[in-house]
Every structure is written in structure tokens, then in C-alpha cells.
Coordinates of C-alpha atoms in Angstrom, one line a residue:
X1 CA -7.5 19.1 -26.1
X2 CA -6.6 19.6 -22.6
X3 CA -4.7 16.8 -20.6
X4 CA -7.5 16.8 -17.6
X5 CA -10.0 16.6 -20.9
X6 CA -8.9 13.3 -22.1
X7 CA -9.8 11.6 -18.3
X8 CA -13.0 12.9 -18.9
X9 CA -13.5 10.8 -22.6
X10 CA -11.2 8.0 -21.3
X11 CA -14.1 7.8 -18.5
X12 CA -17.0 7.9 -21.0
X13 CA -15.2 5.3 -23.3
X14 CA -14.4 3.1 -20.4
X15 CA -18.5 3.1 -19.2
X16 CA -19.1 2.4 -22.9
X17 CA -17.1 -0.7 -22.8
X18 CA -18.1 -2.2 -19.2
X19 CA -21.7 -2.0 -20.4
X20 CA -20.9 -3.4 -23.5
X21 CA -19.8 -6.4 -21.5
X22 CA -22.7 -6.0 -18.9
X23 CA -25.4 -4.5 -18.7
X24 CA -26.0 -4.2 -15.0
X25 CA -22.4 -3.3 -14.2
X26 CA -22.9 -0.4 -12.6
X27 CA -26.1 -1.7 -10.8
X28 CA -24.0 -4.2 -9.5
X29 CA -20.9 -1.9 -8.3
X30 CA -23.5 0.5 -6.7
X31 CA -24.8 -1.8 -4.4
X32 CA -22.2 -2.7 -1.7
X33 CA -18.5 -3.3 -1.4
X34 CA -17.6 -6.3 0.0
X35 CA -13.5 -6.2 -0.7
X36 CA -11.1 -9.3 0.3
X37 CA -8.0 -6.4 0.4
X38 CA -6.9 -4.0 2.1
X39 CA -4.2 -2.3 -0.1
X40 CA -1.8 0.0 1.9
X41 CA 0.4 1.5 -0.8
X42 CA 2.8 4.7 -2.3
X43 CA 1.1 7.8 -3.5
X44 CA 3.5 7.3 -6.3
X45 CA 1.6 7.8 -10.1
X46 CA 3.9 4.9 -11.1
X47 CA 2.2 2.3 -9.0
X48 CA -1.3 1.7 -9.4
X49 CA -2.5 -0.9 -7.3
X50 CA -5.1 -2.0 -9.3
X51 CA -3.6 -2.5 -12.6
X52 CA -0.3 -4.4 -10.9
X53 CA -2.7 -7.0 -9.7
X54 CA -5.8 -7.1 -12.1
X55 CA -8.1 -6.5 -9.6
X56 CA -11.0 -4.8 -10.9
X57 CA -13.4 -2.1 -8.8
X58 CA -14.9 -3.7 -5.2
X59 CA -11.8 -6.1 -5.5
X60 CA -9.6 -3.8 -3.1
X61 CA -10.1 -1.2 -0.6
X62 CA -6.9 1.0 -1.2
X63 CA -5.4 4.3 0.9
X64 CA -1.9 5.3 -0.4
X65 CA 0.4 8.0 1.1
X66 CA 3.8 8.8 0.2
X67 CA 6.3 5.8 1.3
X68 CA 3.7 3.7 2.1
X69 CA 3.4 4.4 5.8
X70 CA 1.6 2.9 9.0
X71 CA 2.3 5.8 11.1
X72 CA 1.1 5.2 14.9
X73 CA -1.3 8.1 15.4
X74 CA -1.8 8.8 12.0
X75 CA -5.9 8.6 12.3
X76 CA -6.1 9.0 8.5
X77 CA -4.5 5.2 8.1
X78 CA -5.8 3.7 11.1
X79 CA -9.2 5.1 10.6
X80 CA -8.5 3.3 7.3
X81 CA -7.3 -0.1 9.1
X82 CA -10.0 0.0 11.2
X83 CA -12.9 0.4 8.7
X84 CA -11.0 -2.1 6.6
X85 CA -10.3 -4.9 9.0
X86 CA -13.3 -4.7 11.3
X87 CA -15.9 -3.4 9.3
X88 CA -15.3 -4.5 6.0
X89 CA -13.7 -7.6 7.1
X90 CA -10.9 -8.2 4.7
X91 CA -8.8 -11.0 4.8
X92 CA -5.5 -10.0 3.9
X93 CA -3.5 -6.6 4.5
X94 CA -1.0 -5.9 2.0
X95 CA 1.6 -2.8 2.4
X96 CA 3.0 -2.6 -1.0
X97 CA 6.4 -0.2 -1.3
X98 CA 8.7 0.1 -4.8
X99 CA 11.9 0.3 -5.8
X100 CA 12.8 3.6 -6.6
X101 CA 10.4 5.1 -3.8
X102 CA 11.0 9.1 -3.8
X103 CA 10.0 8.9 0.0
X104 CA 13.0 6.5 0.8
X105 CA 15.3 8.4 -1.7
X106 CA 14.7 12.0 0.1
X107 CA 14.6 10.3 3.9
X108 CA 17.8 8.9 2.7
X109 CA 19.7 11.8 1.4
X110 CA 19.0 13.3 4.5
X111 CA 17.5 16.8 2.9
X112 CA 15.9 19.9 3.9
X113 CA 12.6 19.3 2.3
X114 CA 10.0 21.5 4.3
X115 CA 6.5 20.5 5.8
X116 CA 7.0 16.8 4.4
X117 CA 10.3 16.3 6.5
X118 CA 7.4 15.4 9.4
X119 CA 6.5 12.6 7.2
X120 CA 9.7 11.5 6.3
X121 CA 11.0 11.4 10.3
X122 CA 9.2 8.0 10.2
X123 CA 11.3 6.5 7.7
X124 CA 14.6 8.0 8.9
X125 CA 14.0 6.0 12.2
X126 CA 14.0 3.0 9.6
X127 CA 17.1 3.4 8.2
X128 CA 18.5 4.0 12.2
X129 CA 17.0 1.0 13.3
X130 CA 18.9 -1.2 10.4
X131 CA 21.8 1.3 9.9
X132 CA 24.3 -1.6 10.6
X133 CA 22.7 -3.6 8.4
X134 CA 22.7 -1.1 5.4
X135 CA 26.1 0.2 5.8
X136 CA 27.4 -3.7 4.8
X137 CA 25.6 -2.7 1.7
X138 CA 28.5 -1.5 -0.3
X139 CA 26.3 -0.7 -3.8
X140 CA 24.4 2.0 -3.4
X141 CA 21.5 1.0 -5.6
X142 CA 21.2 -2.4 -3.4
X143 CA 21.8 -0.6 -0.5
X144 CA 18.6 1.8 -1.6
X145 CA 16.7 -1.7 -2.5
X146 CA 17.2 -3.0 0.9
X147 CA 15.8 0.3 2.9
X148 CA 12.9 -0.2 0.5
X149 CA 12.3 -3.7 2.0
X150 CA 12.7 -2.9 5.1
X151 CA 10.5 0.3 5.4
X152 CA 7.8 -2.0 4.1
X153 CA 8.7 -4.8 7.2
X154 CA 8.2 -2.4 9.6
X155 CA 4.9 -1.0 8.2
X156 CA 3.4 -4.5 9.0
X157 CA 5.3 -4.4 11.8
X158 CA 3.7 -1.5 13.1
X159 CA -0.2 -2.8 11.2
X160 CA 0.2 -5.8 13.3
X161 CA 0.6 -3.4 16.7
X162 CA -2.3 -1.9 16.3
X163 CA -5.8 -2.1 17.8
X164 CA -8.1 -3.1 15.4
X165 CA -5.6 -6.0 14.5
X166 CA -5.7 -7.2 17.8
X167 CA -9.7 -7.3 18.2
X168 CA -9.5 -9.3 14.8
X169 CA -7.1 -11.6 15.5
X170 CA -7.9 -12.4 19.1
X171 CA -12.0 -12.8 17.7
X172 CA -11.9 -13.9 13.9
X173 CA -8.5 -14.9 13.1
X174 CA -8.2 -12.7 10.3
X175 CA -6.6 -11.0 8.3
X176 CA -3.4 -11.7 7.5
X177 CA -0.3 -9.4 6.4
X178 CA 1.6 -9.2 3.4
X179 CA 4.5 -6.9 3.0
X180 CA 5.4 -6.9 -0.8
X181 CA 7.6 -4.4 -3.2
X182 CA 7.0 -3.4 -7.0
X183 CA 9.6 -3.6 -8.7
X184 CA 9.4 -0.4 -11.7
X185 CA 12.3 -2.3 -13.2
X186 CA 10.4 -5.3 -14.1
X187 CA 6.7 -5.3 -13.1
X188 CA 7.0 -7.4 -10.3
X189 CA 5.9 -7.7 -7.1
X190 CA 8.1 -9.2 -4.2
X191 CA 7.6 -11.0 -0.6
X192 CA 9.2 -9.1 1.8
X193 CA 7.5 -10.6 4.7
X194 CA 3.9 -12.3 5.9
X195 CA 2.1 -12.1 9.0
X196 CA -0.6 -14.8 9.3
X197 CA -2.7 -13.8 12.4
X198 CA -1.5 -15.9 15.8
X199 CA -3.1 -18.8 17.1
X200 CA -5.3 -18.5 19.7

């Protein structure tokens, strides 16, 4: 059997078991979405943001990319945001990075990498922004940790900057931000930071 074959059962075994449980489950999931999250997370396969927080489907409205970016001008994420926050209405954000990010690593090193060197630009201006900070860092796997955290900070730095927050904030007085980091290592997920829109 073919690896792509076994998605294909694993699919047909998984409808099996949710109508097991209920028989309308998929009547139900077809309907509408009415999500609480907006998940803004790493294309990494290692981080699924479903399973690190036992949401099931409708729970969360996800985009990934690699590092976990909110690029100003990027209109695939803040077509995203926007749909989110103002039609959607979620209540919380969340940028969610991990610990050994290959985005962060490569940005890092400072490599030749091609067409994705674009992408990585964004986090390089990070790591110059805290440079002082990270060269007090004298271990080199806390020193990685820390760019993590703060790649993350400055997404919801950046999330907070833009429009759509703006019109939500200044009119409904949500949703808040959470900046957050997986840790591979042990399975959890970290504060880095939180947001709660401002008061009006």
C-alpha cells in the first residue's frame, strides 16, 4: 500500500467512527462555521494545531506559513485576519511558533537558500531588532529558544497594527491576542505575550 493510500482509509475509518458517535455529524459540520479562534501558526508537519489543543473541526479557523509570520502586505494572511476577525468574529488571535522552527534556524544561520530567502528577510529583521538582546545569550540552544519567542512577539505585534484589528477593537472590543510557543520537547504550549484589545 501506498503512503498517500493509507490517508485515504485513515479518512474512511475516521467518518466511520464520528458517525458511530453521531449520526448527524456531518449535517451538523456542513452547516456553518462559527469558530472562537483564529490560529496563526508554522507550516511545520510537527505542529498540528488541532491536536496540540483538542479542538475538534469548526473549533478553529487556522492559516499556517512557514515561521508563523504576519507579514504587512502579505494579502494571503491579512485576507485571512480580516475574514477571521471581522467576518467570522473570533474572539481570540493566537500566533503559535515552536521550538526548533526550521524558519528561525535558516534566517539565523544566515544561508543562501533561494526564492524562500524573501520570506525569511522578515525574520532576519527580528533577530536585528533584539540582536543585543540575543548576543547575552551565551548557549546557543537558549539563544535559538529566545529568537523563537520573540519572532512570535512581533507577529502580534505586527496583528495588532493592522486594519481589521483596529475596526474591531475601536467597534466590538474583540478579539484578543495570544502569542504562544510549542514546545516539540515536551508538548507544551508557552505564553510569550497577550494582547487584550484597548479600552475605549
Amino acid at each position: 500500500m501506498l503512503p498517500f493510500e493509507k490517508l485515504l482509509l485513515y479518512n474512511k475509518a475516521w467518518v466511520q467512527d464520528k458517525l458511530e458517535l453521531d449520526n448527524d455529524y456531518f449535517d451538523s459540520l456542513a452547516i456553518d462555521q462559527n469558530p472562537d479562534f483564529l490560529w496563526i501558526g508554522c507550516s511545520d508537519s510537527r505542529v498540528s494545531a488541532e491536536q496540540i489543543t483538542g479542538t475538534d473541526p469548526g473549533e478553529m479557523f487556522v492559516h499556517r506559513n512557514i515561521a508563523n509570520l504576519v507579514v504587512p502586505g502579505d494579502l494571503n494572511v491579512l485576507s485571512v485576519v480580516q475574514y477571521a476577525v471581522e467576518v467570522l468574529q473570533v474572539r481570540h488571535v493566537i500566533v503559535c511558533g515552536h521550538y526548533e522552527c526550521g524558519g528561525v534556524k535558516a534566517a539565523m544561520a544566515g544561508k543562501k537558500l533561494g526564492l524562500i530567502d524573501q520570506w525569511l528577510m522578515h525574520i532576519r529583521r527580528v533577530q536585528d531588532k533584539y540582536q543585543t538582546e540575543l548576543d547575552q545569550i551565551a548557549d546557543g540552544q537558549a539563544r535559538f529558544d529566545r529568537m523563537v519567542e520573540l519572532n512570535v512577539q512581533e507577529q502580534i505585534y505586527h496583528l495588532a497594527e493592522t486594519a481589521s484589528l483596529g475596526r474591531m477593537w475601536s467597534s466590538h472590543q474583540i478579539p484578543s491576542l495570544h502569542g504562544w510557543v510549542f514546545n516539540l520537547r515536551n508538548g507544551l504550549l508557552k505564553e510569550v505575550i497577550h494582547l487584550a484589545p484597548p479600552k475605549q
